[in-house]
């Protein structure tokens, strides 16, 4: 029998993306934290647990030694929704096999990878179950497998699901692992689980494979936040659930009291948190229980941080597709849910919540507290050309009637065993590839761009934009949070820093910004001409006539509102 106190363990995070769970940097998912907590609970000392992301192994090959020499190597990963990522690149199947081949000790694989492996993380693909040459694959909960494998002397485990007491304990005991993440502490956001499973059975989704919803009581989630805060985490997303409004209830109806305990408790133990966002909210809940939902949404908007997004799984506005795929919300019902979220949470810091939704020249220049986001999925059973037009008409109606969407997510289905789409696979999506591309371009141009200008008009301030990469003479960055805006800033700036940014222009899913407030006495021509209404001639005049003691001293003789973007810092003379 192997003594757990003698074990060395390496955890490799290949990243996860599930319908109700995200873990690509700057996010850290629950899986590595729970696995670390299960190891500690089974008797493995903290100091003998090593954690690496797949990107760290790519960037620093010397760390592969930890994979080679560990008594137990645990791989965590799997993508069950398609996506494109900036902060990290999910592990490819060949890389996962290399981990198994490199490990001289026992190897265990788990996470959503158990549902299937595709050739790439993209829409219109089919998957199959593979063990990728690992000694063990956790077909149940990987954290339970980790605990039982260690407890059984690395000889095996039963594929089981963990219970609420176990996950609540492991969540706190494994919080220490965040200190080993390359993004720790400043550029890391922790995904929090309030529940998993779903009361509904949409044809394409893997979340129902976890069963009916089971909820962690508020004190257990609050305790996890407390523990993570002790290890330096200041950014949190309540993302691991199918429907935040159903939290603490019967799986369908809202429970505002549970939400109040959860959100107020988090704010009490982490008063200095910098991000508190969420992910999924089911629009059918809002339609079926409008008053309780309104109360729950108000509670969330009272405690969260601006720019939050509630992802709505409309998936299709076509009633034929809705019927054939067990989709639980119609286009009309989803529109009503969009309206209610806008009315209760579409206000901006510094104004009366009763004024929501607000936009235009008189609105404060901050992002709204909470807005809906729309998920649209193509390649589902029953899809036809009319489906695309119905989806576009739904989005146009939201805009025309004066409401806001924080983002529109358009993707193609991935097929997994155990879901109703497994028989159909990706056939429909592949047949409609060209139609999908034309429609997606139309939505980006006709809906996304004006909607983004409504949500974040020129002058909107985005605090703490983390600078991530350079491209075409510009620097790109994002805030931490749910579906953060990609921000392009003129010039190449030092990466890894955070800057406050004022929005000056809009793309389809990104914005252009300048540092806020922009110093007129030091700003470059590119930065000045980015300000709305400032052309080359005006920018040249600003440069020629500086320094200025105040913004008003830069009398341009135009209607340009520099005070919304700029300040002046008096230049110090040489000694």
C-alpha positions as a Python dict, from the first residue, in 0.01 Angstrom:
ca = {
    (1, 'X'): (0, 0, 0),
    (2, 'X'): (145, 338, -106),
    (3, 'X'): (149, 598, 170),
    (4, 'X'): (-18, 921, 42),
    (5, 'X'): (233, 1127, 243),
    (6, 'X'): (512, 1001, 15),
    (7, 'X'): (341, 1072, -315),
    (8, 'X'): (452, 1342, -559),
    (9, 'X'): (169, 1459, -785),
    (10, 'X'): (166, 1678, -1095),
    (11, 'X'): (-160, 1827, -1220),
    (12, 'X'): (-164, 1946, -1583),
    (13, 'X'): (-443, 2181, -1685),
    (14, 'X'): (-529, 2146, -2055),
    (15, 'X'): (-825, 2386, -2004),
    (16, 'X'): (-1199, 2326, -2024),
    (17, 'X'): (-1491, 2489, -2201),
    (18, 'X'): (-1835, 2347, -2123),
    (19, 'X'): (-2186, 2493, -2157),
    (20, 'X'): (-2170, 2591, -1790),
    (21, 'X'): (-1800, 2590, -1704),
    (22, 'X'): (-1497, 2780, -1836),
    (23, 'X'): (-1130, 2741, -1763),
    (24, 'X'): (-914, 2893, -2038),
    (25, 'X'): (-676, 3161, -1901),
    (26, 'X'): (-722, 3411, -1754),
    (27, 'X'): (-983, 3177, -1602),
    (28, 'X'): (-899, 2889, -1375),
    (29, 'X'): (-1172, 2625, -1366),
    (30, 'X'): (-1289, 2432, -1063),
    (31, 'X'): (-1122, 2108, -1179),
    (32, 'X'): (-759, 2170, -1070),
    (33, 'X'): (-872, 2329, -744),
    (34, 'X'): (-1106, 2042, -657),
    (35, 'X'): (-846, 1783, -759),
    (36, 'X'): (-585, 1949, -538),
    (37, 'X'): (-831, 1956, -249),
    (38, 'X'): (-913, 1588, -300),
    (39, 'X'): (-542, 1505, -291),
    (40, 'X'): (-496, 1691, 36),
    (41, 'X'): (-806, 1527, 181),
    (42, 'X'): (-660, 1187, 87),
    (43, 'X'): (-338, 1265, 273),
    (44, 'X'): (-101, 1412, 11),
    (45, 'X'): (94, 1710, 154),
    (46, 'X'): (39, 2040, -25),
    (47, 'X'): (407, 2089, -92),
    (48, 'X'): (414, 1767, -297),
    (49, 'X'): (144, 1883, -538),
    (50, 'X'): (263, 2064, -852),
    (51, 'X'): (31, 2241, -1097),
    (52, 'X'): (111, 2343, -1455),
    (53, 'X'): (-96, 2479, -1741),
    (54, 'X'): (-43, 2329, -2085),
    (55, 'X'): (86, 2667, -2204),
    (56, 'X'): (355, 2668, -1936),
    (57, 'X'): (475, 2327, -2054),
    (58, 'X'): (486, 2459, -2410),
    (59, 'X'): (674, 2774, -2315),
    (60, 'X'): (913, 2621, -2062),
    (61, 'X'): (1001, 2261, -2162),
    (62, 'X'): (1204, 2204, -1845),
    (63, 'X'): (875, 2166, -1657),
    (64, 'X'): (806, 1840, -1844),
    (65, 'X'): (1040, 1692, -1583),
    (66, 'X'): (757, 1726, -1333),
    (67, 'X'): (535, 1516, -1560),
    (68, 'X'): (808, 1255, -1601),
    (69, 'X'): (901, 1221, -1234),
    (70, 'X'): (563, 1240, -1062),
    (71, 'X'): (427, 931, -890),
    (72, 'X'): (84, 1043, -1014),
    (73, 'X'): (17, 1268, -1315),
    (74, 'X'): (-336, 1406, -1351),
    (75, 'X'): (-453, 1561, -1677),
    (76, 'X'): (-763, 1783, -1670),
    (77, 'X'): (-923, 1914, -1988),
    (78, 'X'): (-1191, 1893, -2253),
    (79, 'X'): (-1391, 2121, -2482),
    (80, 'X'): (-1762, 2053, -2535),
    (81, 'X'): (-1843, 2388, -2697),
    (82, 'X'): (-1643, 2551, -2978),
    (83, 'X'): (-1450, 2868, -2908),
    (84, 'X'): (-1162, 3097, -2997),
    (85, 'X'): (-930, 3202, -2717),
    (86, 'X'): (-680, 3480, -2653),
    (87, 'X'): (-544, 3398, -2306),
    (88, 'X'): (-444, 3038, -2372),
    (89, 'X'): (-453, 2754, -2624),
    (90, 'X'): (-634, 2436, -2518),
    (91, 'X'): (-439, 2112, -2533),
    (92, 'X'): (-457, 1916, -2857),
    (93, 'X'): (-507, 1537, -2855),
    (94, 'X'): (-145, 1470, -2957),
    (95, 'X'): (-21, 1683, -2666),
    (96, 'X'): (-242, 1491, -2426),
    (97, 'X'): (-101, 1162, -2555),
    (98, 'X'): (250, 1300, -2507),
    (99, 'X'): (166, 1365, -2142),
    (100, 'X'): (64, 1001, -2098),
    (101, 'X'): (376, 875, -2274),
    (102, 'X'): (604, 1105, -2072),
    (103, 'X'): (460, 1012, -1734),
    (104, 'X'): (661, 733, -1571),
    (105, 'X'): (421, 716, -1280),
    (106, 'X'): (49, 646, -1282),
    (107, 'X'): (-153, 865, -1521),
    (108, 'X'): (-515, 973, -1478),
    (109, 'X'): (-726, 1175, -1721),
    (110, 'X'): (-1053, 1349, -1638),
    (111, 'X'): (-1286, 1640, -1689),
    (112, 'X'): (-1520, 1697, -1985),
    (113, 'X'): (-1267, 1516, -2205),
    (114, 'X'): (-1456, 1205, -2090),
    (115, 'X'): (-1746, 1304, -2317),
    (116, 'X'): (-1536, 1289, -2632),
    (117, 'X'): (-1235, 1414, -2826),
    (118, 'X'): (-1243, 1592, -3160),
    (119, 'X'): (-970, 1669, -3409),
    (120, 'X'): (-1001, 2038, -3321),
    (121, 'X'): (-1204, 2265, -3096),
    (122, 'X'): (-1440, 2393, -3362),
    (123, 'X'): (-1804, 2386, -3457),
    (124, 'X'): (-1949, 2138, -3708),
    (125, 'X'): (-1734, 1858, -3567),
    (126, 'X'): (-1798, 1512, -3432),
    (127, 'X'): (-1623, 1357, -3134),
    (128, 'X'): (-1547, 1013, -2998),
    (129, 'X'): (-1449, 875, -2661),
    (130, 'X'): (-1076, 808, -2634),
    (131, 'X'): (-844, 715, -2349),
    (132, 'X'): (-543, 882, -2518),
    (133, 'X'): (-313, 614, -2367),
    (134, 'X'): (-373, 707, -2002),
    (135, 'X'): (-367, 441, -1732),
    (136, 'X'): (-700, 560, -1596),
    (137, 'X'): (-985, 773, -1734),
    (138, 'X'): (-1236, 912, -1484),
    (139, 'X'): (-1581, 838, -1626),
    (140, 'X'): (-1740, 992, -1318),
    (141, 'X'): (-1610, 1298, -1132),
    (142, 'X'): (-1237, 1333, -1172),
    (143, 'X'): (-1195, 1481, -823),
    (144, 'X'): (-1367, 1176, -672),
    (145, 'X'): (-1143, 952, -884),
    (146, 'X'): (-834, 1142, -763),
    (147, 'X'): (-933, 1098, -399),
    (148, 'X'): (-1022, 729, -432),
    (149, 'X'): (-719, 643, -647),
    (150, 'X'): (-484, 783, -383),
    (151, 'X'): (-682, 623, -100),
    (152, 'X'): (-656, 287, -283),
    (153, 'X'): (-279, 305, -323),
    (154, 'X'): (-298, 400, -695),
    (155, 'X'): (-455, 63, -774),
    (156, 'X'): (-790, 186, -905),
    (157, 'X'): (-1123, 348, -823),
    (158, 'X'): (-1492, 316, -888),
    (159, 'X'): (-1634, 570, -1131),
    (160, 'X'): (-1858, 770, -898),
    (161, 'X'): (-1989, 1120, -855),
    (162, 'X'): (-1878, 1329, -559),
    (163, 'X'): (-2131, 1457, -308),
    (164, 'X'): (-2197, 1812, -189),
    (165, 'X'): (-2002, 1771, 135),
    (166, 'X'): (-1696, 1644, -51),
    (167, 'X'): (-1690, 1916, -315),
    (168, 'X'): (-1746, 2187, -56),
    (169, 'X'): (-1454, 2057, 147),
    (170, 'X'): (-1225, 2005, -151),
    (171, 'X'): (-1305, 2349, -294),
    (172, 'X'): (-1162, 2517, 14),
    (173, 'X'): (-873, 2273, 69),
    (174, 'X'): (-760, 2309, -294),
    (175, 'X'): (-766, 2689, -311),
    (176, 'X'): (-389, 2702, -256),
    (177, 'X'): (-323, 2570, -607),
    (178, 'X'): (-406, 2911, -762),
    (179, 'X'): (-68, 3039, -644),
    (180, 'X'): (97, 2811, -901),
    (181, 'X'): (-101, 2948, -1195),
    (182, 'X'): (115, 3163, -1430),
    (183, 'X'): (-144, 3445, -1417),
    (184, 'X'): (-152, 3464, -1037),
    (185, 'X'): (-235, 3694, -869),
    (186, 'X'): (-332, 3994, -1079),
    (187, 'X'): (-462, 3844, -1402),
    (188, 'X'): (-655, 3541, -1279),
    (189, 'X'): (-1030, 3492, -1245),
    (190, 'X'): (-1170, 3194, -1055),
    (191, 'X'): (-1474, 3012, -1190),
    (192, 'X'): (-1716, 2931, -906),
    (193, 'X'): (-1963, 2643, -901),
    (194, 'X'): (-2303, 2694, -743),
    (195, 'X'): (-2465, 2394, -908),
    (196, 'X'): (-2441, 2157, -1198),
    (197, 'X'): (-2683, 1956, -1405),
    (198, 'X'): (-2992, 2091, -1576),
    (199, 'X'): (-3367, 2048, -1546),
    (200, 'X'): (-3403, 2065, -1924),
    (201, 'X'): (-3284, 1833, -2202),
    (202, 'X'): (-3175, 2029, -2508),
    (203, 'X'): (-3058, 1795, -2784),
    (204, 'X'): (-2700, 1916, -2819),
    (205, 'X'): (-2599, 1996, -2462),
    (206, 'X'): (-2369, 1795, -2233),
    (207, 'X'): (-2485, 1965, -1911),
    (208, 'X'): (-2785, 1729, -1862),
    (209, 'X'): (-2536, 1440, -1858),
    (210, 'X'): (-2454, 1560, -1504),
    (211, 'X'): (-2816, 1489, -1406),
    (212, 'X'): (-3077, 1714, -1248),
    (213, 'X'): (-2952, 2030, -1076),
    (214, 'X'): (-2780, 1990, -740),
    (215, 'X'): (-2691, 2302, -544),
    (216, 'X'): (-2409, 2394, -310),
    (217, 'X'): (-2547, 2586, -9),
    (218, 'X'): (-2446, 2954, 0),
    (219, 'X'): (-2208, 2919, 300),
    (220, 'X'): (-1999, 2660, 112),
    (221, 'X'): (-1952, 2884, -193),
    (222, 'X'): (-1883, 3185, 29),
    (223, 'X'): (-1628, 2979, 221),
    (224, 'X'): (-1452, 2893, -104),
    (225, 'X'): (-1436, 3261, -201),
    (226, 'X'): (-1292, 3336, 143),
    (227, 'X'): (-1022, 3073, 92),
    (228, 'X'): (-939, 3191, -260),
    (229, 'X'): (-918, 3551, -135),
    (230, 'X'): (-665, 3439, 126),
    (231, 'X'): (-449, 3318, -165),
    (232, 'X'): (-470, 3648, -351),
    (233, 'X'): (-764, 3601, -588),
    (234, 'X'): (-967, 3919, -645),
    (235, 'X'): (-1163, 3824, -955),
    (236, 'X'): (-1455, 3579, -949),
    (237, 'X'): (-1719, 3450, -1188),
    (238, 'X'): (-2021, 3253, -1075),
    (239, 'X'): (-2021, 3057, -1396),
    (240, 'X'): (-2059, 2690, -1310),
    (241, 'X'): (-2436, 2653, -1330),
    (242, 'X'): (-2700, 2620, -1599),
    (243, 'X'): (-2918, 2896, -1450),
    (244, 'X'): (-2811, 3137, -1178),
    (245, 'X'): (-3172, 3240, -1109),
    (246, 'X'): (-3265, 2882, -1016),
    (247, 'X'): (-2987, 2868, -756),
    (248, 'X'): (-3094, 2724, -423),
    (249, 'X'): (-3444, 2634, -540),
    (250, 'X'): (-3609, 2332, -694),
    (251, 'X'): (-3399, 2347, -1009),
    (252, 'X'): (-3643, 2564, -1202),
    (253, 'X'): (-3809, 2836, -991),
    (254, 'X'): (-3601, 3129, -861),
    (255, 'X'): (-3500, 3160, -497),
    (256, 'X'): (-3411, 3528, -432),
    (257, 'X'): (-3324, 3458, -67),
    (258, 'X'): (-3054, 3211, -170),
    (259, 'X'): (-2914, 3462, -419),
    (260, 'X'): (-2909, 3730, -150),
    (261, 'X'): (-2718, 3501, 88),
    (262, 'X'): (-2473, 3409, -187),
    (263, 'X'): (-2397, 3756, -319),
    (264, 'X'): (-2398, 3943, 10),
    (265, 'X'): (-2186, 3667, 165),
    (266, 'X'): (-1925, 3694, -111),
    (267, 'X'): (-1910, 4071, -70),
    (268, 'X'): (-1865, 4030, 306),
    (269, 'X'): (-1569, 3788, 289),
    (270, 'X'): (-1408, 3956, -14),
    (271, 'X'): (-1480, 4329, 29),
    (272, 'X'): (-1184, 4421, -192),
    (273, 'X'): (-1280, 4199, -485),
    (274, 'X'): (-1236, 4362, -824),
    (275, 'X'): (-1461, 4144, -1039),
    (276, 'X'): (-1783, 3962, -956),
    (277, 'X'): (-1959, 3836, -1268),
    (278, 'X'): (-2182, 3544, -1368),
    (279, 'X'): (-2253, 3342, -1680),
    (280, 'X'): (-2570, 3144, -1747),
    (281, 'X'): (-2927, 3257, -1689),
    (282, 'X'): (-3220, 3066, -1838),
    (283, 'X'): (-3471, 3300, -2007),
    (284, 'X'): (-3758, 3054, -1952),
    (285, 'X'): (-3712, 3102, -1577),
    (286, 'X'): (-3768, 3476, -1617),
    (287, 'X'): (-4079, 3422, -1829),
    (288, 'X'): (-4235, 3162, -1598),
    (289, 'X'): (-4157, 3344, -1271),
    (290, 'X'): (-4122, 3712, -1369),
    (291, 'X'): (-4157, 3878, -1027),
    (292, 'X'): (-3918, 3642, -842),
    (293, 'X'): (-3679, 3672, -1135),
    (294, 'X'): (-3692, 4051, -1126),
    (295, 'X'): (-3605, 4042, -757),
    (296, 'X'): (-3318, 3803, -818),
    (297, 'X'): (-3181, 4015, -1103),
    (298, 'X'): (-3196, 4327, -883),
    (299, 'X'): (-2998, 4144, -612),
    (300, 'X'): (-2732, 4045, -863),
    (301, 'X'): (-2704, 4398, -1006),
    (302, 'X'): (-2674, 4542, -655),
    (303, 'X'): (-2370, 4329, -572),
    (304, 'X'): (-2190, 4260, -900),
    (305, 'X'): (-1934, 4470, -1086),
    (306, 'X'): (-2017, 4655, -1413),
    (307, 'X'): (-2002, 4483, -1750),
    (308, 'X'): (-2160, 4159, -1629),
    (309, 'X'): (-2333, 3930, -1881),
    (310, 'X'): (-2614, 3678, -1840),
    (311, 'X'): (-2583, 3428, -2125),
    (312, 'X'): (-2924, 3331, -2265),
    (313, 'X'): (-2946, 2998, -2447),
    (314, 'X'): (-3203, 3089, -2710),
    (315, 'X'): (-3007, 2872, -2958),
    (316, 'X'): (-3268, 2924, -3233),
    (317, 'X'): (-3559, 3158, -3302),
    (318, 'X'): (-3709, 2905, -3544),
    (319, 'X'): (-4004, 2715, -3389),
    (320, 'X'): (-3930, 2409, -3606),
    (321, 'X'): (-3578, 2384, -3468),
    (322, 'X'): (-3704, 2453, -3116),
    (323, 'X'): (-3951, 2164, -3138),
    (324, 'X'): (-3710, 1910, -3286),
    (325, 'X'): (-3431, 1984, -3036),
    (326, 'X'): (-3630, 2020, -2711),
    (327, 'X'): (-3533, 2386, -2681),
    (328, 'X'): (-3724, 2533, -2389),
    (329, 'X'): (-3770, 2898, -2486),
    (330, 'X'): (-3939, 3059, -2786),
    (331, 'X'): (-3821, 3377, -2955),
    (332, 'X'): (-4111, 3574, -2804),
    (333, 'X'): (-4034, 3443, -2455),
    (334, 'X'): (-3665, 3519, -2494),
    (335, 'X'): (-3746, 3872, -2606),
    (336, 'X'): (-3952, 3922, -2290),
    (337, 'X'): (-3658, 3798, -2080),
    (338, 'X'): (-3421, 4037, -2260),
    (339, 'X'): (-3660, 4322, -2181),
    (340, 'X'): (-3681, 4232, -1810),
    (341, 'X'): (-3303, 4208, -1761),
    (342, 'X'): (-3261, 4543, -1935),
    (343, 'X'): (-3526, 4701, -1712),
    (344, 'X'): (-3387, 4565, -1386),
    (345, 'X'): (-3011, 4566, -1445),
    (346, 'X'): (-2937, 4776, -1754),
    (347, 'X'): (-2837, 5076, -1542),
    (348, 'X'): (-2487, 5221, -1515),
    (349, 'X'): (-2293, 5314, -1200),
    (350, 'X'): (-2374, 5666, -1094),
    (351, 'X'): (-2741, 5668, -1192),
    (352, 'X'): (-3077, 5565, -1057),
    (353, 'X'): (-3146, 5195, -1127),
    (354, 'X'): (-3508, 5291, -1197),
    (355, 'X'): (-3391, 5465, -1515),
    (356, 'X'): (-3272, 5142, -1679),
    (357, 'X'): (-3203, 5068, -1955),
    (358, 'X'): (-2991, 5373, -2029),
    (359, 'X'): (-2781, 5471, -2329),
    (360, 'X'): (-2713, 5778, -2536),
    (361, 'X'): (-2549, 6112, -2465),
    (362, 'X'): (-2691, 6153, -2115),
    (363, 'X'): (-2593, 5809, -1981),
    (364, 'X'): (-2295, 5779, -1742),
    (365, 'X'): (-1984, 5660, -1920),
    (366, 'X'): (-1956, 5316, -1762),
    (367, 'X'): (-2075, 4977, -1882),
    (368, 'X'): (-2420, 4868, -1761),
    (369, 'X'): (-2431, 4647, -1452),
    (370, 'X'): (-2584, 4338, -1617),
    (371, 'X'): (-2707, 4271, -1970),
    (372, 'X'): (-2821, 3957, -2149),
    (373, 'X'): (-2607, 3783, -2406),
    (374, 'X'): (-2762, 3563, -2674),
    (375, 'X'): (-2634, 3219, -2775),
    (376, 'X'): (-2734, 3102, -3123),
    (377, 'X'): (-2644, 2752, -3235),
    (378, 'X'): (-2652, 2625, -3591),
    (379, 'X'): (-2652, 2275, -3734),
    (380, 'X'): (-2936, 2155, -3513),
    (381, 'X'): (-3204, 1914, -3628),
    (382, 'X'): (-3468, 2078, -3846),
    (383, 'X'): (-3250, 2372, -3948),
    (384, 'X'): (-3347, 2537, -4278),
    (385, 'X'): (-3270, 2857, -4463),
    (386, 'X'): (-3560, 3029, -4289),
    (387, 'X'): (-3390, 2957, -3954),
    (388, 'X'): (-3116, 3207, -4031),
    (389, 'X'): (-3362, 3481, -4123),
    (390, 'X'): (-3568, 3423, -3807),
    (391, 'X'): (-3256, 3454, -3592),
    (392, 'X'): (-3154, 3777, -3764),
    (393, 'X'): (-3505, 3920, -3726),
    (394, 'X'): (-3503, 3843, -3354),
    (395, 'X'): (-3176, 4030, -3304),
    (396, 'X'): (-3295, 4323, -3514),
    (397, 'X'): (-3613, 4348, -3304),
    (398, 'X'): (-3412, 4372, -2981),
    (399, 'X'): (-3215, 4662, -3125),
    (400, 'X'): (-3511, 4838, -3286),
    (401, 'X'): (-3717, 4832, -2964),
    (402, 'X'): (-3442, 5000, -2764),
    (403, 'X'): (-3282, 4721, -2563),
    (404, 'X'): (-2922, 4609, -2522),
    (405, 'X'): (-2733, 4283, -2564),
    (406, 'X'): (-2383, 4261, -2429),
    (407, 'X'): (-2276, 4003, -2688),
    (408, 'X'): (-2415, 3767, -2953),
    (409, 'X'): (-2249, 3427, -2967),
    (410, 'X'): (-2300, 3250, -3301),
    (411, 'X'): (-2154, 2900, -3332),
    (412, 'X'): (-2203, 2559, -3491),
    (413, 'X'): (-2290, 2241, -3308),
    (414, 'X'): (-2042, 1984, -3178),
    (415, 'X'): (-2177, 1630, -3155),
    (416, 'X'): (-2124, 1418, -2841),
    (417, 'X'): (-2229, 1066, -2749),
    (418, 'X'): (-2510, 1068, -2496),
    (419, 'X'): (-2682, 1373, -2648),
    (420, 'X'): (-2974, 1361, -2892),
    (421, 'X'): (-2754, 1516, -3161),
    (422, 'X'): (-2523, 1212, -3164),
    (423, 'X'): (-2727, 1044, -3439),
    (424, 'X'): (-2738, 1352, -3661),
    (425, 'X'): (-2379, 1453, -3588),
    (426, 'X'): (-2237, 1753, -3775),
    (427, 'X'): (-2404, 1672, -4108),
    (428, 'X'): (-2648, 1964, -4109),
    (429, 'X'): (-2384, 2212, -3996),
    (430, 'X'): (-2151, 2105, -4275),
    (431, 'X'): (-2427, 2129, -4537),
    (432, 'X'): (-2502, 2487, -4430),
    (433, 'X'): (-2142, 2612, -4399),
    (434, 'X'): (-2166, 2881, -4669),
    (435, 'X'): (-2509, 2999, -4553),
    (436, 'X'): (-2373, 3018, -4199),
    (437, 'X'): (-2078, 3234, -4304),
    (438, 'X'): (-2295, 3484, -4496),
    (439, 'X'): (-2545, 3512, -4213),
    (440, 'X'): (-2277, 3555, -3948),
    (441, 'X'): (-2116, 3837, -4147),
    (442, 'X'): (-2454, 4008, -4185),
    (443, 'X'): (-2525, 3992, -3811),
    (444, 'X'): (-2181, 4130, -3726),
    (445, 'X'): (-2225, 4426, -3961),
    (446, 'X'): (-2592, 4509, -3910),
    (447, 'X'): (-2649, 4420, -3544),
    (448, 'X'): (-2324, 4379, -3353),
    (449, 'X'): (-2167, 4708, -3451),
    (450, 'X'): (-2459, 4943, -3367),
    (451, 'X'): (-2544, 4738, -3058),
    (452, 'X'): (-2189, 4770, -2928),
    (453, 'X'): (-2200, 5146, -2979),
    (454, 'X'): (-2522, 5154, -2775),
    (455, 'X'): (-2370, 4948, -2491),
    (456, 'X'): (-2035, 5131, -2484),
    (457, 'X'): (-2070, 5473, -2653),
    (458, 'X'): (-1766, 5693, -2716),
    (459, 'X'): (-1623, 5811, -2386),
    (460, 'X'): (-1719, 5495, -2194),
    (461, 'X'): (-1444, 5423, -1942),
    (462, 'X'): (-1317, 5066, -1908),
    (463, 'X'): (-1103, 5040, -1592),
    (464, 'X'): (-811, 4799, -1561),
    (465, 'X'): (-769, 4676, -1917),
    (466, 'X'): (-494, 4414, -1913),
    (467, 'X'): (-259, 4452, -2212),
    (468, 'X'): (-213, 4113, -2378),
    (469, 'X'): (-60, 4131, -2728),
    (470, 'X'): (58, 4353, -3015),
    (471, 'X'): (-78, 4350, -3369),
    (472, 'X'): (-46, 4592, -3662),
    (473, 'X'): (108, 4865, -3450),
    (474, 'X'): (-159, 4847, -3182),
    (475, 'X'): (-182, 4695, -2837),
    (476, 'X'): (-479, 4474, -2751),
    (477, 'X'): (-616, 4397, -2408),
    (478, 'X'): (-925, 4306, -2208),
    (479, 'X'): (-1074, 4353, -1867),
    (480, 'X'): (-1119, 4050, -1648),
    (481, 'X'): (-1478, 3929, -1652),
    (482, 'X'): (-1750, 3754, -1847),
    (483, 'X'): (-1709, 3804, -2223),
    (484, 'X'): (-1488, 4112, -2184),
    (485, 'X'): (-1459, 4358, -2469),
    (486, 'X'): (-1142, 4330, -2677),
    (487, 'X'): (-981, 4676, -2677),
    (488, 'X'): (-732, 4800, -2933),
    (489, 'X'): (-509, 5093, -2830),
    (490, 'X'): (-290, 5291, -3073),
    (491, 'X'): (82, 5216, -3040),
    (492, 'X'): (277, 4929, -2891),
    (493, 'X'): (269, 4945, -2513),
    (494, 'X'): (432, 4733, -2246),
    (495, 'X'): (242, 4405, -2212),
    (496, 'X'): (123, 4270, -1879),
    (497, 'X'): (25, 4614, -1746),
    (498, 'X'): (-326, 4738, -1682),
    (499, 'X'): (-453, 5077, -1799),
    (500, 'X'): (-786, 5258, -1784),
    (501, 'X'): (-924, 5312, -2132),
    (502, 'X'): (-1188, 5542, -2286),
    (503, 'X'): (-1375, 5401, -2585),
    (504, 'X'): (-1337, 5603, -2908),
    (505, 'X'): (-1459, 5370, -3184),
    (506, 'X'): (-1635, 5038, -3243),
    (507, 'X'): (-1582, 4724, -3447),
    (508, 'X'): (-1815, 4425, -3461),
    (509, 'X'): (-1707, 4265, -3134),
    (510, 'X'): (-1425, 4493, -3022),
    (511, 'X'): (-1360, 4860, -2954),
    (512, 'X'): (-1079, 5108, -3005),
    (513, 'X'): (-974, 5306, -2700),
    (514, 'X'): (-718, 5553, -2572),
    (515, 'X'): (-563, 5559, -2224),
    (516, 'X'): (-789, 5744, -1984),
    (517, 'X'): (-747, 6021, -1908),
    (518, 'X'): (-525, 6097, -2206),
    (519, 'X'): (-254, 6351, -2125),
    (520, 'X'): (-269, 6627, -2388),
    (521, 'X'): (88, 6721, -2305),
    (522, 'X'): (224, 6377, -2393),
    (523, 'X'): (-30, 6208, -2624),
    (524, 'X'): (86, 6082, -2961),
    (525, 'X'): (-71, 6187, -3290),
    (526, 'X'): (-227, 5840, -3325),
    (527, 'X'): (-389, 5871, -2983),
    (528, 'X'): (-519, 6222, -3048),
    (529, 'X'): (-664, 6142, -3391),
    (530, 'X'): (-844, 5843, -3239),
    (531, 'X'): (-1065, 6079, -3035),
    (532, 'X'): (-1396, 6134, -3217),
    (533, 'X'): (-1388, 6462, -3412),
    (534, 'X'): (-1011, 6510, -3388),
    (535, 'X'): (-847, 6485, -3730),
    (536, 'X'): (-484, 6522, -3831),
    (537, 'X'): (-503, 6902, -3848),
    (538, 'X'): (-658, 6942, -3502),
    (539, 'X'): (-418, 6688, -3351),
    (540, 'X'): (-128, 6876, -3508),
    (541, 'X'): (-249, 7203, -3353),
    (542, 'X'): (-270, 7035, -3011),
    (543, 'X'): (87, 6909, -3041),
    (544, 'X'): (230, 7236, -3168),
    (545, 'X'): (72, 7450, -2895),
    (546, 'X'): (146, 7239, -2589),
    (547, 'X'): (211, 7232, -2301),
    (548, 'X'): (-129, 7321, -2153),
    (549, 'X'): (-217, 7391, -1793),
    (550, 'X'): (-572, 7263, -1843),
    (551, 'X'): (-780, 7092, -2110),
    (552, 'X'): (-979, 7410, -2166),
    (553, 'X'): (-655, 7586, -2263),
    (554, 'X'): (-649, 7372, -2577),
    (555, 'X'): (-906, 7595, -2748),
    (556, 'X'): (-958, 7417, -3078),
    (557, 'X'): (-1241, 7625, -3211),
    (558, 'X'): (-1436, 7304, -3274),
    (559, 'X'): (-1715, 7110, -3102),
    (560, 'X'): (-1479, 6831, -2995),
    (561, 'X'): (-1536, 6736, -2628),
    (562, 'X'): (-1179, 6680, -2510),
    (563, 'X'): (-1274, 6688, -2143),
    (564, 'X'): (-1449, 6353, -2177),
    (565, 'X'): (-1120, 6192, -2280),
    (566, 'X'): (-826, 6401, -2167),
    (567, 'X'): (-642, 6573, -1886),
    (568, 'X'): (-320, 6773, -1861),
    (569, 'X'): (-16, 6692, -1658),
    (570, 'X'): (230, 6979, -1634),
    (571, 'X'): (562, 6875, -1780),
    (572, 'X'): (852, 6911, -1537),
    (573, 'X'): (1147, 7111, -1655),
    (574, 'X'): (1504, 6980, -1655),
    (575, 'X'): (1714, 7040, -1344),
}
